[in-house]
Amino acid sequence: MSNDLYDTKVQNLVDAINFREPNKVPVGMEFIMWPFAYEGRTYKDVMDDPNFAAETYLKFLDDISLDYVALMAGVPHPVKTYQKLGYNDYVIAKDDTGIEHVQAAAQFMHADEYPELINDLEAFRYQTMFKKKYPVFDQPKDVAYAALKEAAVEYKKFYLTNSLINESIYETRKIVSLLGPSSLRYSSAFNSIFDHYRGITNALVDLRRRPETVREACRVIREQAIRNLKAKPEDYRGKSFPLGMTVYHSECFLSPDQFDEFFFKDFKDIYGPYMEAGAKFFLKGEGRFLNTIDRYRQLPQGAMVMMLDEDDPFEAYKAIGDWATLATGIKSDLLKYGTKQQCIDYVKKCFDTFAPGGGFIFLQNKPFLYAKDVKIENVVAAYEFANEYGKK
Amino acid sequence: MSENNYTTAELFAELKNDDSWENDPEVREKIAAALYASLLRAV
């Protein structure tokens, strides 16, 4: 396949996110482990053979045409590698295909360790937390090294599988990634506490019981992130593609005031200048967030491309459709429980409403994670329709 | 990461030079480096 095809896909994306009607509305998907199940196999069946695993994973792309991949394709976590090191937060799900994050099994810091984090974040992260996550490195050297060798053998399979998948998707099939190697990434400081240091429950309790401590920890984490940010706004002048990225994790659990304090203020303060220069961000939304969506009007018009989750895209369009590109077009529950015709009717309604004037790219509302997340015939029908109907 | 008289970085340096788990030195180095980066990212 030629670079012309790739360039055409990029041009359509650039047009759409700059509120110009593209020659074809870009059609994309966020898929994680579901592709392993496309032809009835499971990840567990194929995970020890990278060539077979990649071949199995890629099969669905023979039937479903994509212009772009939202976020990362491939296996997200090296589960067996982690397990060899005593890190058991991730497991292969009961369907033998999806990967689940089991926060109940995770080793988080205790509340009385906040002063240590605040005092020396780097040491706390790479020494204290490292050994909490991978307890094997607290064992005698011979024990730790034997485990590390076993982990490396497993990691090689994971690494090769993902290399083959990515090579085929991006180099052979010329599907476009929304994100580039130099893309800006924003994760709020509170999300670091929520995801890595304290876990969901503890972090939300801390917001009530020790808010000043949380604020101080966020300050330290934020300052480190700013120090690590080497790019300058002028590097992004006139570069609206590839996109930067931010992902909601804690945000749908926060009140609007907390959202402003712990997510939006830093996003605007730190990355606003990049957006003024021309950079655009992909927001992977989680949960419902219509109640705070108006905040994005404080950013330059057209700076955001939003993947919705549980919110109604037609309501989101009324609220922000003139200001941000919507990445939407089909609901996962319809793909799972609806008929082919219901899926097509919904896709058509989305195109008829959102496509005129640009500011719309086609994407489902939830990533395909598990074997039975969607009915395959519905996915094929919805994407076939989207690919045809979105042409000028 | 220096209790037990070793550091994690030392273990990874040893892993890069150990052909008992992978014969190809280039692959060994690449996998060991990617694994270390992946573990650091996850904390």
Tab-separated table of C-alpha atoms in Angstrom:
chain	number	residue	atom	x	y	z
A	1	MET	CA	0.000	0.000	0.000
A	2	SER	CA	1.332	3.422	-0.839
A	3	ASN	CA	2.098	6.449	1.237
A	4	ASP	CA	-0.628	8.236	-0.771
A	5	LEU	CA	-3.214	6.227	1.125
A	6	TYR	CA	-1.639	7.161	4.442
A	7	ASP	CA	-1.392	10.826	3.467
A	8	THR	CA	-5.028	10.865	2.367
A	9	LYS	CA	-6.104	9.455	5.720
A	10	VAL	CA	-4.028	12.037	7.583
A	11	GLN	CA	-5.436	14.848	5.438
A	12	ASN	CA	-8.996	13.733	6.186
A	13	LEU	CA	-8.209	13.718	9.897
A	14	VAL	CA	-6.592	17.157	9.734
A	15	ASP	CA	-9.582	18.539	7.830
A	16	ALA	CA	-12.114	17.022	10.214
A	17	ILE	CA	-10.423	18.268	13.403
A	18	ASN	CA	-10.029	21.735	11.873
A	19	PHE	CA	-13.756	21.980	11.169
A	20	ARG	CA	-13.491	21.479	7.432
A	21	GLU	CA	-15.551	18.751	5.792
A	22	PRO	CA	-13.112	15.978	4.825
A	23	ASN	CA	-13.409	13.983	1.605
A	24	LYS	CA	-14.221	11.082	3.874
A	25	VAL	CA	-15.101	11.167	7.557
A	26	PRO	CA	-12.230	9.301	9.283
A	27	VAL	CA	-13.329	5.965	10.686
A	28	GLY	CA	-11.468	4.731	13.751
A	29	MET	CA	-11.616	2.227	16.535
A	30	GLU	CA	-10.178	1.710	19.992
A	31	PHE	CA	-9.487	-1.987	20.361
A	32	ILE	CA	-7.458	-3.691	23.012
A	33	MET	CA	-7.843	-7.443	23.568
A	34	TRP	CA	-11.102	-8.117	21.674
A	35	PRO	CA	-9.365	-8.802	18.328
A	36	PHE	CA	-7.965	-12.078	19.677
A	37	ALA	CA	-11.558	-13.332	19.884
A	38	TYR	CA	-12.583	-12.240	16.403
A	39	GLU	CA	-12.241	-15.733	14.950
A	40	GLY	CA	-13.146	-17.612	18.096
A	41	ARG	CA	-9.712	-17.901	19.675
A	42	THR	CA	-8.522	-16.559	23.024
A	43	TYR	CA	-5.403	-14.654	24.050
A	44	LYS	CA	-4.476	-17.536	26.351
A	45	ASP	CA	-4.518	-19.901	23.330
A	46	VAL	CA	-1.971	-17.889	21.381
A	47	MET	CA	0.057	-15.801	23.854
A	48	ASP	CA	3.123	-18.045	23.859
A	49	ASP	CA	3.619	-17.834	20.069
A	50	PRO	CA	4.188	-14.191	18.989
A	51	ASN	CA	3.730	-14.856	15.249
A	52	PHE	CA	0.484	-16.752	15.771
A	53	ALA	CA	-0.698	-14.235	18.350
A	54	ALA	CA	-0.133	-11.291	16.006
A	55	GLU	CA	-1.711	-13.113	13.046
A	56	THR	CA	-4.779	-13.907	15.180
A	57	TYR	CA	-5.036	-10.346	16.477
A	58	LEU	CA	-4.851	-8.762	13.030
A	59	LYS	CA	-7.431	-10.990	11.350
A	60	PHE	CA	-10.360	-8.626	11.940
A	61	LEU	CA	-8.639	-5.954	9.865
A	62	ASP	CA	-9.175	-8.125	6.768
A	63	ASP	CA	-12.911	-7.491	7.191
A	64	ILE	CA	-13.069	-4.056	8.856
A	65	SER	CA	-11.459	-1.064	7.215
A	66	LEU	CA	-10.017	1.612	9.505
A	67	ASP	CA	-8.538	5.011	8.836
A	68	TYR	CA	-7.122	5.483	12.301
A	69	VAL	CA	-6.483	3.778	15.612
A	70	ALA	CA	-7.411	5.705	18.722
A	71	LEU	CA	-4.855	5.153	21.487
A	72	MET	CA	-2.700	2.032	21.537
A	73	ALA	CA	-3.203	-1.213	19.660
A	74	GLY	CA	-1.919	-4.531	20.978
A	75	VAL	CA	-1.574	-6.181	24.360
A	76	PRO	CA	-1.471	-3.452	27.031
A	77	HIS	CA	0.217	-5.299	29.896
A	78	PRO	CA	2.808	-8.100	30.112
A	79	VAL	CA	0.746	-10.088	32.595
A	80	LYS	CA	2.989	-13.163	32.852
A	81	THR	CA	6.091	-10.984	33.152
A	82	TYR	CA	4.552	-9.081	36.031
A	83	GLN	CA	3.473	-12.270	37.751
A	84	LYS	CA	7.036	-13.647	37.660
A	85	LEU	CA	8.077	-10.531	39.610
A	86	GLY	CA	5.290	-10.854	42.176
A	87	TYR	CA	3.213	-8.013	40.681
A	88	ASN	CA	-0.317	-9.384	40.522
A	89	ASP	CA	-2.419	-6.305	39.742
A	90	TYR	CA	-3.224	-7.564	36.244
A	91	VAL	CA	-4.780	-10.920	35.371
A	92	ILE	CA	-6.193	-12.547	32.285
A	93	ALA	CA	-9.976	-12.380	32.621
A	94	LYS	CA	-12.375	-15.328	32.801
A	95	ASP	CA	-12.926	-15.126	29.046
A	96	ASP	CA	-9.193	-16.002	28.662
A	97	THR	CA	-8.796	-12.895	26.494
A	98	GLY	CA	-9.342	-9.606	28.321
A	99	ILE	CA	-6.875	-8.233	30.828
A	100	GLU	CA	-8.323	-7.040	34.127
A	101	HIS	CA	-6.840	-4.581	36.595
A	102	VAL	CA	-7.453	-5.998	40.067
A	103	GLN	CA	-6.973	-3.022	42.381
A	104	ALA	CA	-7.856	-5.170	45.410
A	105	ALA	CA	-4.605	-7.099	44.841
A	106	ALA	CA	-2.482	-3.983	44.425
A	107	GLN	CA	0.182	-2.845	46.855
A	108	PHE	CA	-0.377	0.871	47.439
A	109	MET	CA	1.369	3.291	49.769
A	110	HIS	CA	-0.095	3.937	53.211
A	111	ALA	CA	-1.461	7.351	54.175
A	112	ASP	CA	1.440	7.870	56.578
A	113	GLU	CA	3.861	7.616	53.637
A	114	TYR	CA	2.691	10.888	52.057
A	115	PRO	CA	5.529	12.847	53.769
A	116	GLU	CA	8.082	10.492	52.172
A	117	LEU	CA	6.497	11.032	48.732
A	118	ILE	CA	6.384	14.797	49.231
A	119	ASN	CA	9.960	14.942	50.494
A	120	ASP	CA	11.575	13.033	47.607
A	121	LEU	CA	9.186	11.936	44.861
A	122	GLU	CA	11.820	10.288	42.653
A	123	ALA	CA	13.245	8.148	45.462
A	124	PHE	CA	9.773	7.278	46.696
A	125	ARG	CA	8.615	6.264	43.240
A	126	TYR	CA	11.637	4.359	42.001
A	127	GLN	CA	12.716	2.776	45.297
A	128	THR	CA	9.826	2.459	47.753
A	129	MET	CA	7.003	1.985	45.234
A	130	PHE	CA	9.169	-0.123	42.916
A	131	LYS	CA	9.696	-2.704	45.653
A	132	LYS	CA	6.046	-2.589	46.692
A	133	LYS	CA	5.014	-3.343	43.097
A	134	TYR	CA	7.720	-5.920	42.405
A	135	PRO	CA	8.386	-7.595	45.764
A	136	VAL	CA	10.821	-10.051	44.217
A	137	PHE	CA	13.430	-7.250	44.231
A	138	ASP	CA	13.293	-7.316	48.021
A	139	GLN	CA	14.487	-10.938	47.958
A	140	PRO	CA	18.126	-12.143	48.044
A	141	LYS	CA	19.980	-11.514	44.812
A	142	ASP	CA	19.958	-15.090	43.503
A	143	VAL	CA	16.192	-15.366	44.010
A	144	ALA	CA	15.525	-11.962	42.407
A	145	TYR	CA	17.775	-12.666	39.436
A	146	ALA	CA	16.236	-16.097	38.739
A	147	ALA	CA	12.791	-14.472	38.708
A	148	LEU	CA	14.005	-11.638	36.498
A	149	LYS	CA	15.339	-14.106	33.899
A	150	GLU	CA	11.985	-15.891	33.798
A	151	ALA	CA	10.263	-12.509	33.490
A	152	ALA	CA	12.541	-11.553	30.575
A	153	VAL	CA	11.692	-14.767	28.701
A	154	GLU	CA	7.983	-13.940	29.057
A	155	TYR	CA	8.552	-10.297	28.174
A	156	LYS	CA	10.208	-11.255	24.886
A	157	LYS	CA	6.962	-12.925	23.724
A	158	PHE	CA	4.915	-9.881	24.741
A	159	TYR	CA	7.353	-7.507	23.061
A	160	LEU	CA	7.522	-9.448	19.785
A	161	THR	CA	3.743	-9.843	19.637
A	162	ASN	CA	3.196	-6.111	19.984
A	163	SER	CA	6.014	-5.290	17.540
A	164	LEU	CA	4.430	-7.502	14.870
A	165	ILE	CA	0.962	-6.059	15.517
A	166	ASN	CA	2.146	-2.467	15.335
A	167	GLU	CA	4.284	-3.046	12.244
A	168	SER	CA	1.328	-4.518	10.382
A	169	ILE	CA	-1.163	-1.858	11.475
A	170	TYR	CA	0.944	1.239	10.912
A	171	GLU	CA	3.496	0.234	8.271
A	172	THR	CA	1.784	-2.427	6.141
A	173	ARG	CA	-1.866	-1.448	6.431
A	174	LYS	CA	-1.168	2.304	6.650
A	175	ILE	CA	-3.677	2.904	9.413
A	176	VAL	CA	-2.976	6.201	11.115
A	177	SER	CA	-2.241	6.578	14.812
A	178	LEU	CA	-3.818	9.661	16.373
A	179	LEU	CA	-0.752	9.980	18.586
A	180	GLY	CA	2.870	10.465	17.599
A	181	PRO	CA	6.128	9.785	19.441
A	182	SER	CA	6.450	13.455	20.345
A	183	SER	CA	2.789	13.890	21.268
A	184	LEU	CA	2.088	15.815	24.444
A	185	ARG	CA	0.559	13.740	27.238
A	186	TYR	CA	-1.325	15.074	30.231
A	187	SER	CA	-2.389	13.045	33.223
A	188	SER	CA	-3.425	15.030	36.271
A	189	ALA	CA	-1.276	14.863	39.397
A	190	PHE	CA	-4.261	13.514	41.297
A	191	ASN	CA	-4.550	10.660	38.788
A	192	SER	CA	-1.036	9.556	39.784
A	193	ILE	CA	-2.275	9.254	43.370
A	194	PHE	CA	-5.527	7.629	42.223
A	195	ASP	CA	-3.935	5.131	39.820
A	196	HIS	CA	-0.495	4.406	41.245
A	197	TYR	CA	0.152	5.554	44.782
A	198	ARG	CA	-3.095	5.155	46.765
A	199	GLY	CA	-5.628	3.434	44.519
A	200	ILE	CA	-9.199	4.519	43.776
A	201	THR	CA	-10.808	4.083	47.193
A	202	ASN	CA	-7.948	5.443	49.308
A	203	ALA	CA	-7.385	8.441	47.025
A	204	LEU	CA	-11.035	9.498	47.192
A	205	VAL	CA	-11.075	9.047	50.981
A	206	ASP	CA	-7.889	11.144	51.213
A	207	LEU	CA	-9.615	13.985	49.368
A	208	ARG	CA	-12.070	14.176	52.271
A	209	ARG	CA	-9.835	13.320	55.224
A	210	ARG	CA	-6.522	14.952	54.330
A	211	PRO	CA	-7.161	17.364	51.431
A	212	GLU	CA	-4.165	19.577	52.256
A	213	THR	CA	-1.819	16.587	52.149
A	214	VAL	CA	-3.277	15.564	48.799
A	215	ARG	CA	-2.797	19.115	47.501
A	216	GLU	CA	0.822	19.111	48.620
A	217	ALA	CA	1.471	15.719	46.997
A	218	CYS	CA	-0.181	16.963	43.793
A	219	ARG	CA	2.037	20.049	43.841
A	220	VAL	CA	5.167	17.891	44.015
A	221	ILE	CA	3.951	15.528	41.271
A	222	ARG	CA	2.927	18.467	39.061
A	223	GLU	CA	6.289	20.213	39.473
A	224	GLN	CA	8.102	17.010	38.494
A	225	ALA	CA	5.887	16.633	35.410
A	226	ILE	CA	6.609	20.222	34.372
A	227	ARG	CA	10.357	19.644	34.795
A	228	ASN	CA	10.068	16.560	32.560
A	229	LEU	CA	8.257	18.514	29.845
A	230	LYS	CA	11.022	19.350	27.384
A	231	ALA	CA	8.901	20.478	24.409
A	232	LYS	CA	8.080	24.138	23.953
A	233	PRO	CA	4.825	25.642	22.652
A	234	GLU	CA	6.587	26.986	19.559
A	235	ASP	CA	7.530	23.387	18.613
A	236	TYR	CA	3.824	22.878	17.907
A	237	ARG	CA	3.190	26.021	15.913
A	238	GLY	CA	0.864	25.099	13.054
A	239	LYS	CA	1.071	21.369	13.923
A	240	SER	CA	-2.448	20.217	14.557
A	241	PHE	CA	-1.542	16.546	14.014
A	242	PRO	CA	-0.658	14.110	15.566
A	243	LEU	CA	-2.692	14.860	18.646
A	244	GLY	CA	-1.682	15.215	22.256
A	245	MET	CA	-3.590	13.047	24.690
A	246	THR	CA	-5.295	13.115	28.041
A	247	VAL	CA	-7.347	10.370	29.669
A	248	TYR	CA	-9.981	10.662	32.379
A	249	HIS	CA	-9.558	8.255	35.284
A	250	SER	CA	-10.503	9.941	38.547
A	251	GLU	CA	-12.355	12.785	36.857
A	252	CYS	CA	-15.811	11.235	36.688
A	253	PHE	CA	-15.628	10.635	40.479
A	254	LEU	CA	-14.877	14.301	41.251
A	255	SER	CA	-17.306	17.134	41.938
A	256	PRO	CA	-17.194	19.990	39.398
A	257	ASP	CA	-15.130	22.077	41.854
A	258	GLN	CA	-12.702	19.211	42.400
A	259	PHE	CA	-12.517	18.661	38.640
A	260	ASP	CA	-11.538	22.292	38.195
A	261	GLU	CA	-8.909	22.127	40.929
A	262	PHE	CA	-7.388	18.712	40.280
A	263	PHE	CA	-7.703	18.335	36.505
A	264	PHE	CA	-8.660	21.355	34.472
A	265	LYS	CA	-6.581	24.130	36.049
A	266	ASP	CA	-3.272	22.343	35.403
A	267	PHE	CA	-4.378	21.225	31.945
A	268	LYS	CA	-5.172	24.783	30.974
A	269	ASP	CA	-2.176	26.382	32.699
A	270	ILE	CA	0.422	23.905	31.451
A	271	TYR	CA	-0.894	22.973	28.004
A	272	GLY	CA	-2.963	26.042	27.088
A	273	PRO	CA	0.092	27.750	25.543
A	274	TYR	CA	0.724	24.687	23.349
A	275	MET	CA	-2.889	24.809	22.190
A	276	GLU	CA	-2.587	28.534	21.501
A	277	ALA	CA	0.333	27.600	19.222
A	278	GLY	CA	-1.754	25.009	17.376
A	279	ALA	CA	-1.498	21.699	19.258
A	280	LYS	CA	-4.688	19.699	19.655
A	281	PHE	CA	-5.511	17.129	22.326
A	282	PHE	CA	-7.473	13.895	22.208
A	283	LEU	CA	-9.538	13.433	25.351
A	284	LYS	CA	-10.432	9.868	26.176
A	285	GLY	CA	-13.416	10.457	28.378
A	286	GLU	CA	-14.591	7.980	30.986
A	287	GLY	CA	-18.006	7.927	32.603
A	288	ARG	CA	-20.302	10.926	32.329
A	289	PHE	CA	-18.845	14.424	32.124
A	290	LEU	CA	-21.418	16.667	30.466
A	291	ASN	CA	-21.572	18.666	33.718
A	292	THR	CA	-18.001	19.937	33.197
A	293	ILE	CA	-17.744	19.876	29.396
A	294	ASP	CA	-18.262	23.653	29.179
A	295	ARG	CA	-14.788	24.159	30.775
A	296	TYR	CA	-13.221	23.382	27.414
A	297	ARG	CA	-14.581	26.658	26.050
A	298	GLN	CA	-11.755	28.266	28.041
A	299	LEU	CA	-9.329	26.598	25.597
A	300	PRO	CA	-8.887	27.687	21.971
A	301	GLN	CA	-11.712	26.707	19.637
A	302	GLY	CA	-10.921	23.415	17.939
A	303	ALA	CA	-8.185	22.453	20.415
A	304	MET	CA	-9.960	19.318	21.643
A	305	VAL	CA	-11.022	16.035	20.059
A	306	MET	CA	-13.334	14.283	22.534
A	307	MET	CA	-14.094	10.605	22.841
A	308	LEU	CA	-17.298	10.350	24.830
A	309	ASP	CA	-18.142	7.418	27.031
A	310	GLU	CA	-21.565	7.245	28.677
A	311	ASP	CA	-22.834	10.691	27.748
A	312	ASP	CA	-25.340	11.078	24.915
A	313	PRO	CA	-23.363	12.421	21.915
A	314	PHE	CA	-26.347	14.451	20.732
A	315	GLU	CA	-26.418	16.289	24.081
A	316	ALA	CA	-22.630	16.715	23.951
A	317	TYR	CA	-22.946	18.115	20.428
A	318	LYS	CA	-25.420	20.742	21.643
A	319	ALA	CA	-23.092	21.640	24.516
A	320	ILE	CA	-19.710	21.758	22.749
A	321	GLY	CA	-20.087	20.662	19.108
A	322	ASP	CA	-19.203	24.106	17.767
A	323	TRP	CA	-15.991	24.204	19.857
A	324	ALA	CA	-14.549	20.677	19.952
A	325	THR	CA	-14.387	17.762	17.521
A	326	LEU	CA	-16.488	14.806	18.650
A	327	ALA	CA	-15.088	11.301	18.222
A	328	THR	CA	-18.293	9.321	18.378
A	329	GLY	CA	-20.785	7.481	16.184
A	330	ILE	CA	-21.764	4.091	17.632
A	331	LYS	CA	-22.498	2.784	21.128
A	332	SER	CA	-20.976	-0.434	22.388
A	333	ASP	CA	-24.219	-1.590	23.984
A	334	LEU	CA	-25.959	-1.281	20.629
A	335	LEU	CA	-23.130	-3.259	19.011
A	336	LYS	CA	-23.630	-5.948	21.649
A	337	TYR	CA	-27.404	-6.101	22.054
A	338	GLY	CA	-28.850	-4.373	18.979
A	339	THR	CA	-29.603	-5.618	15.485
A	340	LYS	CA	-27.491	-4.795	12.443
A	341	GLN	CA	-30.171	-2.393	11.226
A	342	GLN	CA	-30.386	-0.606	14.586
A	343	CYS	CA	-26.612	-0.110	14.506
A	344	ILE	CA	-26.709	1.248	10.950
A	345	ASP	CA	-29.619	3.577	11.777
A	346	TYR	CA	-27.707	4.983	14.747
A	347	VAL	CA	-24.522	5.486	12.721
A	348	LYS	CA	-26.519	7.245	10.007
A	349	LYS	CA	-28.134	9.577	12.556
A	350	CYS	CA	-24.695	10.457	13.932
A	351	PHE	CA	-23.262	11.203	10.475
A	352	ASP	CA	-26.329	13.262	9.493
A	353	THR	CA	-26.072	15.324	12.686
A	354	PHE	CA	-22.342	15.697	13.302
A	355	ALA	CA	-20.582	15.486	9.929
A	356	PRO	CA	-21.769	18.708	8.207
A	357	GLY	CA	-19.078	21.367	8.549
A	358	GLY	CA	-16.438	18.976	9.961
A	359	GLY	CA	-15.601	18.536	13.637
A	360	PHE	CA	-16.552	14.845	13.628
A	361	ILE	CA	-14.571	11.611	13.414
A	362	PHE	CA	-16.186	8.205	13.736
A	363	LEU	CA	-15.366	6.143	16.847
A	364	GLN	CA	-17.194	3.840	19.217
A	365	ASN	CA	-17.847	5.035	22.786
A	366	LYS	CA	-16.052	2.284	24.712
A	367	PRO	CA	-12.921	0.314	23.849
A	368	PHE	CA	-13.337	-3.293	22.760
A	369	LEU	CA	-11.716	-5.135	25.669
A	370	TYR	CA	-13.233	-8.583	26.062
A	371	ALA	CA	-14.243	-11.440	23.794
A	372	LYS	CA	-17.975	-10.822	24.103
A	373	ASP	CA	-17.993	-7.024	24.217
A	374	VAL	CA	-19.764	-6.764	20.863
A	375	LYS	CA	-21.544	-8.868	18.227
A	376	ILE	CA	-19.081	-9.249	15.361
A	377	GLU	CA	-21.729	-8.994	12.631
A	378	ASN	CA	-22.873	-5.667	14.109
A	379	VAL	CA	-19.340	-4.273	14.144
A	380	VAL	CA	-18.759	-5.312	10.537
A	381	ALA	CA	-22.086	-3.811	9.409
A	382	ALA	CA	-21.644	-0.533	11.338
A	383	TYR	CA	-18.104	0.025	10.078
A	384	GLU	CA	-18.961	-0.947	6.493
A	385	PHE	CA	-21.768	1.602	6.548
A	386	ALA	CA	-19.602	4.309	8.178
A	387	ASN	CA	-16.861	3.837	5.598
A	388	GLU	CA	-19.298	4.266	2.704
A	389	TYR	CA	-21.677	6.868	4.085
A	390	GLY	CA	-18.880	9.199	5.190
A	391	LYS	CA	-17.566	9.694	1.647
A	392	LYS	CA	-18.307	12.986	-0.080
B	1	MET	CA	17.133	-0.399	45.667
B	2	SER	CA	20.379	-1.386	47.397
B	3	GLU	CA	19.212	-3.667	50.238
B	4	ASN	CA	20.376	-7.272	49.956
B	5	ASN	CA	23.624	-5.859	48.517
B	6	TYR	CA	22.412	-5.344	44.964
B	7	THR	CA	20.537	-2.768	42.966
B	8	THR	CA	17.881	-3.385	40.359
B	9	ALA	CA	20.070	-1.630	37.805
B	10	GLU	CA	22.844	-4.160	38.515
B	11	LEU	CA	20.451	-7.055	37.932
B	12	PHE	CA	19.426	-5.614	34.577
B	13	ALA	CA	23.067	-5.064	33.582
B	14	GLU	CA	23.699	-8.727	34.375
B	15	LEU	CA	20.621	-9.732	32.389
B	16	LYS	CA	21.955	-7.959	29.296
B	17	ASN	CA	25.151	-10.037	29.423
B	18	ASP	CA	23.615	-13.389	30.297
B	19	ASP	CA	23.166	-15.699	27.295
B	20	SER	CA	21.468	-18.382	29.378
B	21	TRP	CA	18.030	-16.865	28.642
B	22	GLU	CA	18.630	-15.425	25.145
B	23	ASN	CA	21.424	-16.187	22.699
B	24	ASP	CA	21.216	-13.154	20.454
B	25	PRO	CA	23.057	-10.262	22.168
B	26	GLU	CA	21.115	-7.600	20.253
B	27	VAL	CA	17.749	-9.075	21.159
B	28	ARG	CA	18.918	-9.597	24.737
B	29	GLU	CA	19.894	-5.961	25.099
B	30	LYS	CA	16.701	-4.685	23.476
B	31	ILE	CA	14.391	-6.876	25.563
B	32	ALA	CA	16.205	-6.143	28.832
B	33	ALA	CA	16.081	-2.384	28.192
B	34	ALA	CA	12.411	-2.466	27.174
B	35	LEU	CA	11.511	-4.582	30.200
B	36	TYR	CA	13.270	-2.228	32.604
B	37	ALA	CA	11.564	0.810	31.040
B	38	SER	CA	8.206	-0.956	31.220
B	39	LEU	CA	8.610	-1.778	34.928
B	40	LEU	CA	9.610	1.788	35.753
B	41	ARG	CA	6.629	3.180	33.833
B	42	ALA	CA	4.222	1.037	35.833
B	43	VAL	CA	5.166	2.576	39.215
